[in-house]
Structure formats: structure tokens, C-alpha cells
XYZ file of C-alpha atoms in Angstrom:
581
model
C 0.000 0.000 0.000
C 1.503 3.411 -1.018
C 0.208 6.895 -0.137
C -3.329 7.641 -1.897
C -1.997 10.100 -3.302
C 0.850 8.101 -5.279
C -1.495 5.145 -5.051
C -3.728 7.833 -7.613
C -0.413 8.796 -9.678
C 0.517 5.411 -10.014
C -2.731 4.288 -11.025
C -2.886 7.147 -13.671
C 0.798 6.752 -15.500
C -0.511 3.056 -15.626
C -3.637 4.695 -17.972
C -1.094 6.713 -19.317
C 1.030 3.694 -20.031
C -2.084 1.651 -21.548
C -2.924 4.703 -24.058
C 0.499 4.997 -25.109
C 0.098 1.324 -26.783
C -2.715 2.440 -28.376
C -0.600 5.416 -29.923
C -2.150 7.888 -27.577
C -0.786 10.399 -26.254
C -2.780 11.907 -23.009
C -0.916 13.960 -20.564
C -0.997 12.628 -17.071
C -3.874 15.439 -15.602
C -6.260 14.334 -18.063
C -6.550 11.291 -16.216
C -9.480 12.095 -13.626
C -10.365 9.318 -10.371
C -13.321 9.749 -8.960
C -14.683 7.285 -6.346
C -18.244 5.807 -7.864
C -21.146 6.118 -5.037
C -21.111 2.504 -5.287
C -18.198 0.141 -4.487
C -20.183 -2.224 -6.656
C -18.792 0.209 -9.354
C -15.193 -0.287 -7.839
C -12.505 1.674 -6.283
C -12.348 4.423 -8.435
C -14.062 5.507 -11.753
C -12.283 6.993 -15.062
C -13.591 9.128 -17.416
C -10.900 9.050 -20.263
C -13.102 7.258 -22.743
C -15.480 9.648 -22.956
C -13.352 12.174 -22.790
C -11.255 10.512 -25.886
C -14.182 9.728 -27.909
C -14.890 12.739 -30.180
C -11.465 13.500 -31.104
C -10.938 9.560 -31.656
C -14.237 9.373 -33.763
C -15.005 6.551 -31.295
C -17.494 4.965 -29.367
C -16.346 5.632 -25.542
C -17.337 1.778 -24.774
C -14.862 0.938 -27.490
C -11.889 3.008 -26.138
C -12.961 1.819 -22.658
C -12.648 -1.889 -23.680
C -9.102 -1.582 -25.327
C -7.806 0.327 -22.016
C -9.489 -2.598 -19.794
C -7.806 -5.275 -22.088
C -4.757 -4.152 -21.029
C -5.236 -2.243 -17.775
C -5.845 -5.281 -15.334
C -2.437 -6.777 -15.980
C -1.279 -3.732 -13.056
C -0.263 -5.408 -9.648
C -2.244 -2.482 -7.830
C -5.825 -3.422 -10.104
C -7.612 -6.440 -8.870
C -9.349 -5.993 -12.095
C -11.434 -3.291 -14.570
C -14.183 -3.446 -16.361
C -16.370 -0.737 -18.869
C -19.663 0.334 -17.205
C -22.382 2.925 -18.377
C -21.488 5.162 -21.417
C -17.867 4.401 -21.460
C -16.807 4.642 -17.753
C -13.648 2.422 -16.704
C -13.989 1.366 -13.202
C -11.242 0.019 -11.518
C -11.080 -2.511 -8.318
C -8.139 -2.305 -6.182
C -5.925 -5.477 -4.825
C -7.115 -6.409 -1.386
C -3.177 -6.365 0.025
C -3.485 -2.783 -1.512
C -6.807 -1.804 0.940
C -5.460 -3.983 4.084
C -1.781 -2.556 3.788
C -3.311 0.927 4.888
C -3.660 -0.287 8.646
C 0.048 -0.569 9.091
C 0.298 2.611 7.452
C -2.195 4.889 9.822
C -0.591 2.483 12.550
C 3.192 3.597 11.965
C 2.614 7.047 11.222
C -0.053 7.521 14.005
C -0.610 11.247 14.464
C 1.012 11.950 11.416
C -0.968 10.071 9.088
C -2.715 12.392 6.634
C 0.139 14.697 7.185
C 2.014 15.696 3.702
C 4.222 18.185 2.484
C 2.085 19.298 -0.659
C 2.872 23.058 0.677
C 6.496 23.117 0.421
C 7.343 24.839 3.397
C 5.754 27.915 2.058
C 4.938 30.869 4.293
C 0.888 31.324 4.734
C -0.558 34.109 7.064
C -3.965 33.208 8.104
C -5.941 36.557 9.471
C -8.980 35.683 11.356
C -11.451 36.606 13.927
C -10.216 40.476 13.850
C -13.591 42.113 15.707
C -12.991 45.544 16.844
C -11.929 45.426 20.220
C -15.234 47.085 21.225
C -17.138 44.072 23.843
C -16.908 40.961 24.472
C -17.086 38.291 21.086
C -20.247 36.868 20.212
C -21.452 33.944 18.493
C -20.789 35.380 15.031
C -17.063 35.701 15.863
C -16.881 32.506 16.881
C -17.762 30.640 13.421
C -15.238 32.942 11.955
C -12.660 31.681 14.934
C -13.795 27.895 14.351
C -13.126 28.462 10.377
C -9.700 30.472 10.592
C -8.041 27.790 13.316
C -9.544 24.656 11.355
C -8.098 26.805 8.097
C -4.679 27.259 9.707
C -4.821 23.763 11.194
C -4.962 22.216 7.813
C -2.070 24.280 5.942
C 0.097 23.019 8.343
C -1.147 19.566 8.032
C 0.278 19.894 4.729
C 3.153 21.451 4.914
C 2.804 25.101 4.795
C 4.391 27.178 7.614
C 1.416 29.210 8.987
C 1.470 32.300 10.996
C -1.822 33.130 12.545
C -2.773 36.703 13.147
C -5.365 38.860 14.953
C -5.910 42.568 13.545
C -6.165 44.566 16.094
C -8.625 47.652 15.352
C -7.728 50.416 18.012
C -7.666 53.178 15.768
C -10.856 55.104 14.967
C -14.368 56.103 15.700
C -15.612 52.532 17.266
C -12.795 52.858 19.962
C -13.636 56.221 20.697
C -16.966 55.502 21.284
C -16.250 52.824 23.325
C -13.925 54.949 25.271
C -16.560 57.868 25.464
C -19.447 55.264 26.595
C -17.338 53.822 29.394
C -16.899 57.582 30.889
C -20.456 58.472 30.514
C -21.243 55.298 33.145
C -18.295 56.282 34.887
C -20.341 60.228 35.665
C -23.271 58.184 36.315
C -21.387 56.361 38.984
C -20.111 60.132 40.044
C -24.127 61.122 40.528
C -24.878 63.020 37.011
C -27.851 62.688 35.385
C -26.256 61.569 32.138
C -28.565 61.152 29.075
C -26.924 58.039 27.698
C -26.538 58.081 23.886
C -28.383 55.498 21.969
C -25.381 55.133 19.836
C -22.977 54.352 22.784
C -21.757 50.717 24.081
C -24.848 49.333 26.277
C -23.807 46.412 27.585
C -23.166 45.670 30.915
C -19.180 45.451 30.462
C -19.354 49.207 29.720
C -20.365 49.328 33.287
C -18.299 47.191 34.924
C -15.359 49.096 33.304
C -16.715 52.238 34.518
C -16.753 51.010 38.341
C -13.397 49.609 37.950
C -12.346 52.837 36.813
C -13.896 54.783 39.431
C -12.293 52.465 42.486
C -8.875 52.791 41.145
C -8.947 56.732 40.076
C -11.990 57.766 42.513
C -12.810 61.079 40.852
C -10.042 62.044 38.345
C -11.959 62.268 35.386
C -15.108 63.897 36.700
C -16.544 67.043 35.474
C -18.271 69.677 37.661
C -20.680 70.806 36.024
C -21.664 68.128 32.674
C -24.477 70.914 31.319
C -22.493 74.073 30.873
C -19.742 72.206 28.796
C -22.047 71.027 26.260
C -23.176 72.690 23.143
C -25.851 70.708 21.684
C -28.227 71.048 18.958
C -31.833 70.126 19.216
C -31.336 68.714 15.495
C -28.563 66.948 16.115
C -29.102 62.942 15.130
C -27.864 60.081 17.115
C -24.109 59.843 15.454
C -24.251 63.612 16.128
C -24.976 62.970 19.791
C -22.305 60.613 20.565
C -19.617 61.980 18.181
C -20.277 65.608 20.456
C -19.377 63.423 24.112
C -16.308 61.978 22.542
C -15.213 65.464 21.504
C -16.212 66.459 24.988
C -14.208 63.844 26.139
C -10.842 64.707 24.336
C -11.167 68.778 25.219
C -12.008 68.112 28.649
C -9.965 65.663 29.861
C -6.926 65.878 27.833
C -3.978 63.158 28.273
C -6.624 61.225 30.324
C -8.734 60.348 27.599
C -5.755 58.771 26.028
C -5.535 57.140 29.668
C -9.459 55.739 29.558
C -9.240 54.866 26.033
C -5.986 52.546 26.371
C -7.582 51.162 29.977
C -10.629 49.912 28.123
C -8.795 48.741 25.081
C -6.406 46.607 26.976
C -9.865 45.039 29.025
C -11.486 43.892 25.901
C -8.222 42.878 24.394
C -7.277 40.735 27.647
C -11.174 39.420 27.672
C -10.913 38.355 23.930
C -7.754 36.540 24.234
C -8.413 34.763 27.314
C -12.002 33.620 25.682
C -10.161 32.618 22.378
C -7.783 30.673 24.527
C -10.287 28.859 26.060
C -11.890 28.493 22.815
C -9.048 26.689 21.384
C -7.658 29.320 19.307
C -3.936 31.270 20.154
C -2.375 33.889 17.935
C 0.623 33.908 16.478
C 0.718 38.156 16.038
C -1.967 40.509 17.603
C -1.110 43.447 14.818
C -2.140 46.987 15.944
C -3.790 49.557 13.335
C -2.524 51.849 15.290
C 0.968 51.033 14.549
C 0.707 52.048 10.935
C -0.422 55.580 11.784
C 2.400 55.458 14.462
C 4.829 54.364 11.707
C 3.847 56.730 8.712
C 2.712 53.493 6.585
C -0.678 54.795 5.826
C 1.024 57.681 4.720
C 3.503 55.997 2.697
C 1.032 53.735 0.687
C -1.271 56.767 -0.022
C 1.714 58.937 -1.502
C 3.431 55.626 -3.452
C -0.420 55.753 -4.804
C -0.422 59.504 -5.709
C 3.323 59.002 -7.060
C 1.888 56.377 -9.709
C -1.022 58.312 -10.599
C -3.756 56.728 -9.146
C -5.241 59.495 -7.400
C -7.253 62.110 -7.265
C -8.938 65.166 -5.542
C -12.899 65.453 -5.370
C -15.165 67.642 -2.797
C -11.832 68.221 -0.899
C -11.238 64.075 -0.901
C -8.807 62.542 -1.982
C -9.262 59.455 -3.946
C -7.989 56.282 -5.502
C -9.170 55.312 -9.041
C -9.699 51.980 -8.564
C -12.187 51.248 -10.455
C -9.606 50.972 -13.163
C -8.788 47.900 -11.729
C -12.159 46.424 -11.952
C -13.589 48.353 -8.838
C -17.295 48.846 -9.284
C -16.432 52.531 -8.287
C -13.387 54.648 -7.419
C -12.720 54.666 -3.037
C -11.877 57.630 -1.065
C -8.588 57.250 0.890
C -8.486 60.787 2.673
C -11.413 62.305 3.859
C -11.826 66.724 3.121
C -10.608 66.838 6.849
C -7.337 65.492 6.489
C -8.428 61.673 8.281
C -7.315 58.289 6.573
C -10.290 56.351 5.534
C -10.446 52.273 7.205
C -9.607 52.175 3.359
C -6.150 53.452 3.814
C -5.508 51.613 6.592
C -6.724 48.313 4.709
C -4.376 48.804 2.073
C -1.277 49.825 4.363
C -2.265 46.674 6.354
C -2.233 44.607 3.507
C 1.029 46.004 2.039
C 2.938 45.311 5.082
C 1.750 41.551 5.168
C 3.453 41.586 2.063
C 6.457 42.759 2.941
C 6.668 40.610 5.618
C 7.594 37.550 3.574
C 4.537 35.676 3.349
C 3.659 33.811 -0.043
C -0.129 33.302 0.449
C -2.678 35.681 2.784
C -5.618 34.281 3.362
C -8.466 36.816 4.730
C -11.557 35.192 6.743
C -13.698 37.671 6.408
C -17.545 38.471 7.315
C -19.926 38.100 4.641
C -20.971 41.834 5.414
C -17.143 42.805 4.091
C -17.767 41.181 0.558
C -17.548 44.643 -0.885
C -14.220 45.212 0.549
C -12.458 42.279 -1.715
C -12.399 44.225 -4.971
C -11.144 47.773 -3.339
C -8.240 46.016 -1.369
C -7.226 43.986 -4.335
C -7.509 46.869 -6.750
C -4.709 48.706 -4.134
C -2.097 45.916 -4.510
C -2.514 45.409 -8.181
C -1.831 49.652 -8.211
C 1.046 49.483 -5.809
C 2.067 46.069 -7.873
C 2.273 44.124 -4.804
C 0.282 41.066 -6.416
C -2.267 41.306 -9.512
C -5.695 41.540 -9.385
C -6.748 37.475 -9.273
C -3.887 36.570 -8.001
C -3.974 33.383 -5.715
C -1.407 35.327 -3.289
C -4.946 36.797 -1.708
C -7.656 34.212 -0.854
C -10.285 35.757 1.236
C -13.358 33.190 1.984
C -16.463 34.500 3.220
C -17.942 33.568 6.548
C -21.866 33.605 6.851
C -23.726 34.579 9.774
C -24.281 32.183 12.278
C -28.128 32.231 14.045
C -28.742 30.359 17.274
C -31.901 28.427 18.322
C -33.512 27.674 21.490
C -36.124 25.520 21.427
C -37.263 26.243 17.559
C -37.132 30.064 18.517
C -33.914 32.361 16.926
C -32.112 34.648 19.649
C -31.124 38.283 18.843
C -27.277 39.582 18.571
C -26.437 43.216 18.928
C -23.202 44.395 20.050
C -23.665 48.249 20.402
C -27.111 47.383 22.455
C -25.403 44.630 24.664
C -28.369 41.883 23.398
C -26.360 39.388 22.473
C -25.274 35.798 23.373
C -20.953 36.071 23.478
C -18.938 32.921 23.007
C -18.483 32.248 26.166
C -21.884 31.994 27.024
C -22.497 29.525 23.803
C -19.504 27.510 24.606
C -20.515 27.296 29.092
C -24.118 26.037 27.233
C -22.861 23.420 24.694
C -19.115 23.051 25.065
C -15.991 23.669 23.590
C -16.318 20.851 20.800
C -19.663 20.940 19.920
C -19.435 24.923 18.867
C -16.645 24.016 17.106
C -18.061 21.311 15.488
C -21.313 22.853 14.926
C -19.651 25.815 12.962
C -17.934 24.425 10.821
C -20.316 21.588 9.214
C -21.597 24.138 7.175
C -19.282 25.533 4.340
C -18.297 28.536 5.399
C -19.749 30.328 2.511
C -23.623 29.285 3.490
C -25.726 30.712 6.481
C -25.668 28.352 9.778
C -28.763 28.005 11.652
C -26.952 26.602 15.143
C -29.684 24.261 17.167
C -28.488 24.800 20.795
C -30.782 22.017 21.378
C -29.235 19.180 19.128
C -25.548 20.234 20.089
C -26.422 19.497 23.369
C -28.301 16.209 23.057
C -26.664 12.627 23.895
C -27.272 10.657 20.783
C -26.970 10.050 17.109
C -28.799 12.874 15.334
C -26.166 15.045 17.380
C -22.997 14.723 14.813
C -19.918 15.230 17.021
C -21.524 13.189 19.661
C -21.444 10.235 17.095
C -18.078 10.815 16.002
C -16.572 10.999 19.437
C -18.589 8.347 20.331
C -17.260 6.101 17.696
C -13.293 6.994 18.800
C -14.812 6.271 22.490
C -16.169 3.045 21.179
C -13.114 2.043 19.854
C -11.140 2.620 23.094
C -13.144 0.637 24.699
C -12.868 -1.846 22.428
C -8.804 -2.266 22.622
C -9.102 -2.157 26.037
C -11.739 -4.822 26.587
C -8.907 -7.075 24.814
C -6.675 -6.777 27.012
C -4.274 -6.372 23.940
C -0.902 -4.746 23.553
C -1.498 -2.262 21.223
C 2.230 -2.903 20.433
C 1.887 -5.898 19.075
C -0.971 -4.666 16.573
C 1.769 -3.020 14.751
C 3.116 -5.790 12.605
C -0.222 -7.884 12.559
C -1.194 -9.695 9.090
C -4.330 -8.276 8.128
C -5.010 -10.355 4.444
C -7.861 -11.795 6.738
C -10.160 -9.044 7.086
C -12.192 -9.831 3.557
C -15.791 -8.823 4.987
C -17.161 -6.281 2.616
C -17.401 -3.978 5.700
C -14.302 -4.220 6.643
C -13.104 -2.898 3.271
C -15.728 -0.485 2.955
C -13.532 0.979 6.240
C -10.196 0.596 4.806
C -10.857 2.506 1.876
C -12.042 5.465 4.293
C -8.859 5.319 5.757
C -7.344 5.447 2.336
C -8.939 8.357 1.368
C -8.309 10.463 4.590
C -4.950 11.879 3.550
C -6.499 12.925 -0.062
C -9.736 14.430 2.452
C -6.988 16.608 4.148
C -5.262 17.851 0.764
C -8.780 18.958 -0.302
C -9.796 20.948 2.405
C -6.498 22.845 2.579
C -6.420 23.799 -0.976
C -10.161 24.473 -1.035
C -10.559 26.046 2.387
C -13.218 23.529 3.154
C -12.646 21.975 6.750
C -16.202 20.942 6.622
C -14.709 18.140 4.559
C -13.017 17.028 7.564
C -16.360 16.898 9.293
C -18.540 15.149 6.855
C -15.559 12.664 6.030
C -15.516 11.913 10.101
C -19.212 11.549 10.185
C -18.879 8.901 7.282
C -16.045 6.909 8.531
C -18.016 7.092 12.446
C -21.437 5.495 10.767
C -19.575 3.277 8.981
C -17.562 1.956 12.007
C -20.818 2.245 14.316
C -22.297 -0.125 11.598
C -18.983 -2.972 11.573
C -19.632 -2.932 15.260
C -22.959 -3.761 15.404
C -22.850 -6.393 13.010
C -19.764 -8.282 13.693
C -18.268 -9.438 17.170
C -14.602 -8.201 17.064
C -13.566 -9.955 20.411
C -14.619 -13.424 19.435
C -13.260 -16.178 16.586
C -10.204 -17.309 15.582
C -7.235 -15.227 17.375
C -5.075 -14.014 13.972
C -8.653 -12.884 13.165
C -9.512 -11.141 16.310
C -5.686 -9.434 16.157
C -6.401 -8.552 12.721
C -9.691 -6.675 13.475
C -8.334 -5.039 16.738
C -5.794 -3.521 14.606
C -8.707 -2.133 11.944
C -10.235 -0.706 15.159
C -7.107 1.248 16.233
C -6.831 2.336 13.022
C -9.809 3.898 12.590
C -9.305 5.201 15.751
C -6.277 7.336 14.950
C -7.793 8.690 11.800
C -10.727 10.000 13.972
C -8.328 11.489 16.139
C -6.162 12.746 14.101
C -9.395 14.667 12.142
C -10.775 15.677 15.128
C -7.791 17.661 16.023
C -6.989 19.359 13.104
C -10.579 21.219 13.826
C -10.244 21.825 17.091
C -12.035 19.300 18.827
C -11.444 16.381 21.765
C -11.436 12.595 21.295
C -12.473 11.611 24.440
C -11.541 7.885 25.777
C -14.603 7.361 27.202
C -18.027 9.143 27.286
């Protein structure tokens, strides 16, 4: 048994090989293996023929026939034959199926490991919420994703860097700042009209009391009503965007002192809950630090310096729609302030510059207008062109709980909303996990609190961990060195069951390549879900502990096997394989 995915190479040069006597000459990714729904249609399905036939003048049956004629001769093919229009289906050797035991067995953790990426540098930005309160459900599917995401890359061979963009420059933080000071005068005794624009939630207050025990009245203002100007016109944004200008002119260098205080809270909060969450950062990256360094500057002027900007209404803006922008972006507002723009594209610059081959973006579905602008910048500033694979930024839907048939609100800025850590203390850790990524990312996720929670078989992880429980149980029942499984002969497991298990295992290192390149770890998920039914099913039907003793060895060693692959694809999304449930 080699590697599936030499097992597929091999098997392809030897259709190669075969159309070569017939004077054809097909280039090796022409040859496409599918697996057939059925195994009664083999191991894997071609669809050369067919492919062959109109250039050939041919019936595809014919072609298929002359390739079968010769194709079974291969020590790997237990035989071929034509089916349907033209198909070739191929059965494998049995030794070829039963040698992958030893295989997951040697390699153990590493099986399904590869090094299709080279070594090459991948930066994998994820979960990135402003720094604003603490992260709700919605940031956790994007946190589930990005790990699973970064997970995989290095599962085959990429060397991944995992980063957290840190958004503490801007309007959000100042609110945040200004709404923690407003409960803070509250706590003081004034009869503050809180903005409906501000930060509701309770952390806003529990900031403001920490605040007030360690500085007692530092920050207080005499008298709140003969500092403000307002205007009975004014609109909500109005409102709030007046108290944080109060805020600055009044209080001076201790703004700067609230504003750091509360970003530092939310930033300790949102590690500690991503921690716990399964999910550590290789770089927390400031915005702030490219204001602090001139880079926002610097990209803007390289910009102006090429010619792709311009001034209109006092802005200053980028012409990228003649990079296949729907419209041209504003970079500098008529007051002099960077737009989040700027800062997106000096962000994006200096990933670049930092050495990595591939960034990959999880972003919000709400950001899908952002793709175009940012890759419009970097095909300006010729960092990468316009399609280029250097920038893959997947989507993430929005995730919706229900409780008992009945969906629950989410609002940061009013403080109705159901955080992560209040979703993981209900379901735990691995169901969350689990739950958010068995939907492609790309799709909207309606989260049952009530089936992640429940005990049985219509609850998906609880199945699969349940099946790498079951087999734990199993090898320990035996009694049986798990040693001495290593080197067992396994040419008598023949049940059809039995290989309908081994070719799962065959196909878990090819599951793994997929998801990586496709950014699909729900693969991983519906793979594990396959490979726990069919195990659940072998169980039922056959008793592993009885018979003949080479036979019991042989199927104790299937068992661990199968084991080790659901381990092994349970961690690369984050979640347990418990020993015993």
C-alpha cells in the first residue's frame, strides 16, 4: 500500500502507459479518479473514454474496452471493467486496501500529514472584531473556520502564521472609550442622558466602576451641562460623536488614559475567551501602529506618485475602479483623516512585505464589498495582480442560534447578544466548534443549541466521538498490547465492511489535501461523520472480540486504526477525542 496520493499517480501513468500502446498520447492530468457512489462500481471511476471519444471518432465503450484489455495486468488493479457510457472502473488489490492499517498504525498522528505546501509561508488573518465588547457567536464561526483553516495548511506542509488585527484606531474605539466615561459620571451622581449610539452592555459598566475604584474622581466634570453645546437637530451619530469630543477637550492626556484602559480590558477578555476556545495567535497586529509608523502615509503617496489618485469635494481618492472596482474609493477624507480604506491597504502592504507567499483573509460576509477595493490597491502598488492566488479571502456567513425552535437576537452596540463564552458554558468547547464548521463557510448556519447538546446520534460530534470512544473501549476490553498490533497480518479481514472501512482510511490523507487547498474543513467533518457510521455499523454487526485469534488481532488492529484517523481529524478542527463518554 503506497500513499493515496501516489497510489492515484501510479494508477494514472498506468492509464497513461495503456494509451500509449494504443498510440495515444494523453498527458498525465487528463486522467481524472473519482470514487463511484457505489463500491459495486469499484474503487475508483475513469472518465478518459469519454473524454477521448470525439477527437478519436469513437465509441467511448470501445476506447474503454481496449484500455481494460490491457489495464488489469497492473499489480495495484484487482481488475477493470467498462460500465455505463464508457466509464472504466477500476477494483483495487485487497493487500493494496489492508496494507493501509500498518500505514495509519506507523505514522499515528502523522498520518494524513504531507508536504504538498512546500514549506511555504501562509498568514492566516482571522477573527479580527474591533476590540469594542466581548465576542459573540458570530465571531466565533469565523474563529472555528480560521483555526480549522490554519490547522490544515500546516497539516500539509505550509508554515502558517496566525494573526489577529487589532482595530484600536478610529471612531468605534472612541466611542467605546466615550461610553465607558459616561457610566463612569453616572457612577459620580450626574444625570447623564446616555446616547443610543454608545456601548450598552453591561461590560461598559463594569469598566466604569473599575475605573472609578482605582482613580476615585479624576476624570469627573463639575458641572456636565455648561460644557455642552448641543443642537436640538442633532441625530444620534451627532450625539455621541459631540461626548467623545467632549471627552478629548475636557480631559486631555486622560482620555488617552481611559481609552488605552478599556482597550487593553477587551483585548485581555478576547484573548483569554479565544484561549479557552481553542484558538492562540501567532501576532496581535495593531492599526494603530501604521499611523504610528507613517505606513498609511507611505502607501497613499506611493499611490499619488503612480497616478492613481485624485482630488474630489476636498477628498482625496484612488481610481480603482480601473482595476475592476465597481467605483473609485476615497482614501483621505476633506478633513485630512485616513479612511479604514487606507488603513486596509497599508495593512495589507505590510503583510506583504513581511515575507509571506499566500494571505488568506476570513472575512464576514458583510465585508464582501471590501475584496475588490483592497485587491484593486495591490494590483496599483504592484504588490500582487488583481486574481492573483497570493490573496484568498473566503467569506464567513452569519451564524443564528436556536432555542427551542425560537432564533435569539445579537447586537453588540445594544449589549443583546449571546458572546462565546456563554455559547460555549451552554454546549461546550467541541460541539461549537463542530457545529460551525459543518456548514461551508460560505452558506448561512442556523446553530440548534438544542441538538448540540443532546446525547445521541442525530447530534454529529456526539457520534463521532462516540465512535473513537467506542473504539477505546474496544482495545481495552482485549486486554491487547497495542504494540503488538503493529506488525499484525491483516489479508484476513475480507468482509465487505471491513473494506468499505479501509478505503475510508485510504482516502483520509487525499480528504486533508482537499480541504487545505479548497478552504473547506467541513470536509473534515462530513468525512468523520462517514467513517463514524460506517464503524458504528462494523460494530454492530460483527463481534470483534470473538473467533479465531489471527482474526480477532487482525480486526483489533482495523479498530485502532480507525481510531487514529478519527483522532487525528478531530484535532486538526479543534475538537477532543475523548476515551470514554
Amino acid at each position: 500500500m503506497n500513499d493515496p496520493t501516489d497510489l492515484i499517480n501510479q494508477l494514472r501513468v498506468a492509464i497513461v502507459s495503456v494509451l500509449k500502446e494504443m498510440e495515444l498520447d494523453v498527458p498525465l492530468d487528463r486522467i481524472v479518479l473519482d470514487r463511484p457512489k457505489s463500491t459495486d462500481h469499484g474503487d475508483y471511476a475513469c472518465n478518459i473514454a469519454m473524454q477521448l471519444a470525439r477527437e478519436l471518432k469513437q465509441s467511448p465503450r470501445e476506447i474503454a474496452n481496449q484500455v481494460v484489455s490491457k489495464l488489469s495486468a497492473h499489480t495495484l488493479i484487482k481488475k477493470s471493467e467498462v460500465a455505463g457510457p464508457g466509464f472504466i472502473n477500476i477494483f483495487l488489490s485487497d493487500d493494496c486496501h489492508q496494507g493501509v492499517i500498518k500505514e495509519v498504525l506507523e505514522a499515528g498522528s502523522g498520518f494524513g500529514r504531507s508536504g504538498m505546501g512546500q514549506g511555504e509561508h501562509v498568514q492566516v488573518e482571522f477573527v479580527s472584531a474591533n476590540p469594542t465588547g466581548p465576542l459573540h457567536v458570530g465571531h466565533g464561526r469565523g474563529a472555528a473556520y480560521g483555526s480549522s483553516i490554519a490547522n490544515l495548511m500546516e497539516a500539509v506542509g505550509y508554515t502558517v502564521s496566525r494573526e489577529y488585527y487589532v482595530n484600536d484606531a478610529g471612531r468605534q474605539m472612541d466611542i467605546l472609550a466615550a461610553s465607558t466615561w459616561l457610566r463612569y459620571l453616572e457612577l459620580l451622581g450626574h444625570d447623564v442622558h446616555f446616547p443610543s449610539k454608545g456601548y450598552q452592555g453591561d461590560y461598559v459598566r463594569v469598566m466604569a466602576e473599575a475605573i472609578k475604584v482605582n482613580d476615585s474622581d479624576r476624570y469627573n466634570l463639575e458641572s456636565i451641562g455648561s460644557k455642552v453645546d448641543w443642537d436640538a437637530d442633532d441625530d444620534d451619530e451627532q450625539i455621541i460623536d459631540r461626548w467623545i469630543d467632549l471627552a478629548k477637550k475636557h480631559l486631555g492626556a486622560s482620555y488617552e488614559t481611559i481609552h488605552s484602559y478599556v482597550l487593553k480590558q477587551q483585548l485581555e477578555q478576547c484573548r483569554s475567551e479565544l484561549t479557552a476556545f481553542g484558538v492562540d495567535f501567532d501576532c496581535w497586529f495593531s492599526e494603530q501602529s501604521l499611523f504610528n509608523e507613517g505606513k498609511i502615509e507611505s502607501v497613499v503617496r506611493d499611490l499619488d506618485q503612480k497616478g492613481y489618485l485624485y482630488t474630489k469635494d476636498g477628498a482625496t481618492w484612488f481610481r480603482s475602479t480601473e482595476f475592476g472596482d465597481e467605483k473609485d474609493r476615497v482614501v483621505q477624507r476633506d478633513n485630512g483623516i485616513f479612511t479604514y480604506f487606507a488603513s486596509d491597504i497599508a495593512y495589507h502592504v505590510d503583510k506583504f512585505k513581511r515575507g509571506f507567499d499566500t494571505v488568506i483573509n476570513v472575512w464576514g460576509a458583510d465585508h464582501h464589498g471590501y475584496i475588490p477595493r483592497v485587491r484593486a490597491a495591490l494590483a496599483a502598488l504592484e504588490v500582487c495582480d488583481f486574481e492573483s492566488e497570493q490573496l484568498r479571502i473566503p467569506l464567513i456567513q452569519f451564524a443564528v442560534l436556536y432555542r427551542d425552535g425560537k432564533k435569539l437576537a445579537m447586537s453588540t452596540r445594544s449589549g443583546e447578544f449571546v458572546t462565546l463564552e456563554e455559547l460555549r458554558s451552554e454546549v461546550g468547547r467541541d460541539a461549537a466548534r463542530f457545529f460551525y464548521i459543518y456548514r461551508k463557510s460560505d452558506q448561512h448556519l442556523d446553530f440548534d443549541l438544542d441538538l448540540a447538546k443532546a446525547q445521541n446520534n442525530e447530534n454529529p460530534v456526539y457520534y463521532i466521538q462516540y465512535a473513537h470512544a467506542r473504539c477505546s473501549s474496544i482495545i481495552i476490553k482485549s486486554e491487547q498490547n497495542v504494540a503488538d498490533l503493529m506488525n499484525v497480518d491483516v489479508s484476513v479481514l475480507t468482509q465487505s465492511d471491513e473494506f468499505d472501512l479501509m478505503r475510508a482510511l485510504v482516502d483520509f490523507p487525499l480528504i486533508i489535501q482537499s480541504a487545505s487547498r479548497e478552504l473547506s474543513p467541513h470536509l473534515v467533518a462530513f468525512y468523520l461523520k462517514d467513517l463514524a457510521g460506517l464503524f458504528h455499523s462494523y460494530y454492530n454487526s460483527t463481534q470483534i472480540l470473538s473467533g479465531d485469534e489471527r482474526l480477532i488481532q487482525s480486526r483489533l488492529a482495523l479498530v485502532l486504526a480507525v481510531k487514529q484517523v478519527i483522532r487525528n481529524g478531530l484535532s486538526l478542527i479543534g475538537v477532543d477525542a475523548p476515551e470514554r463518554m
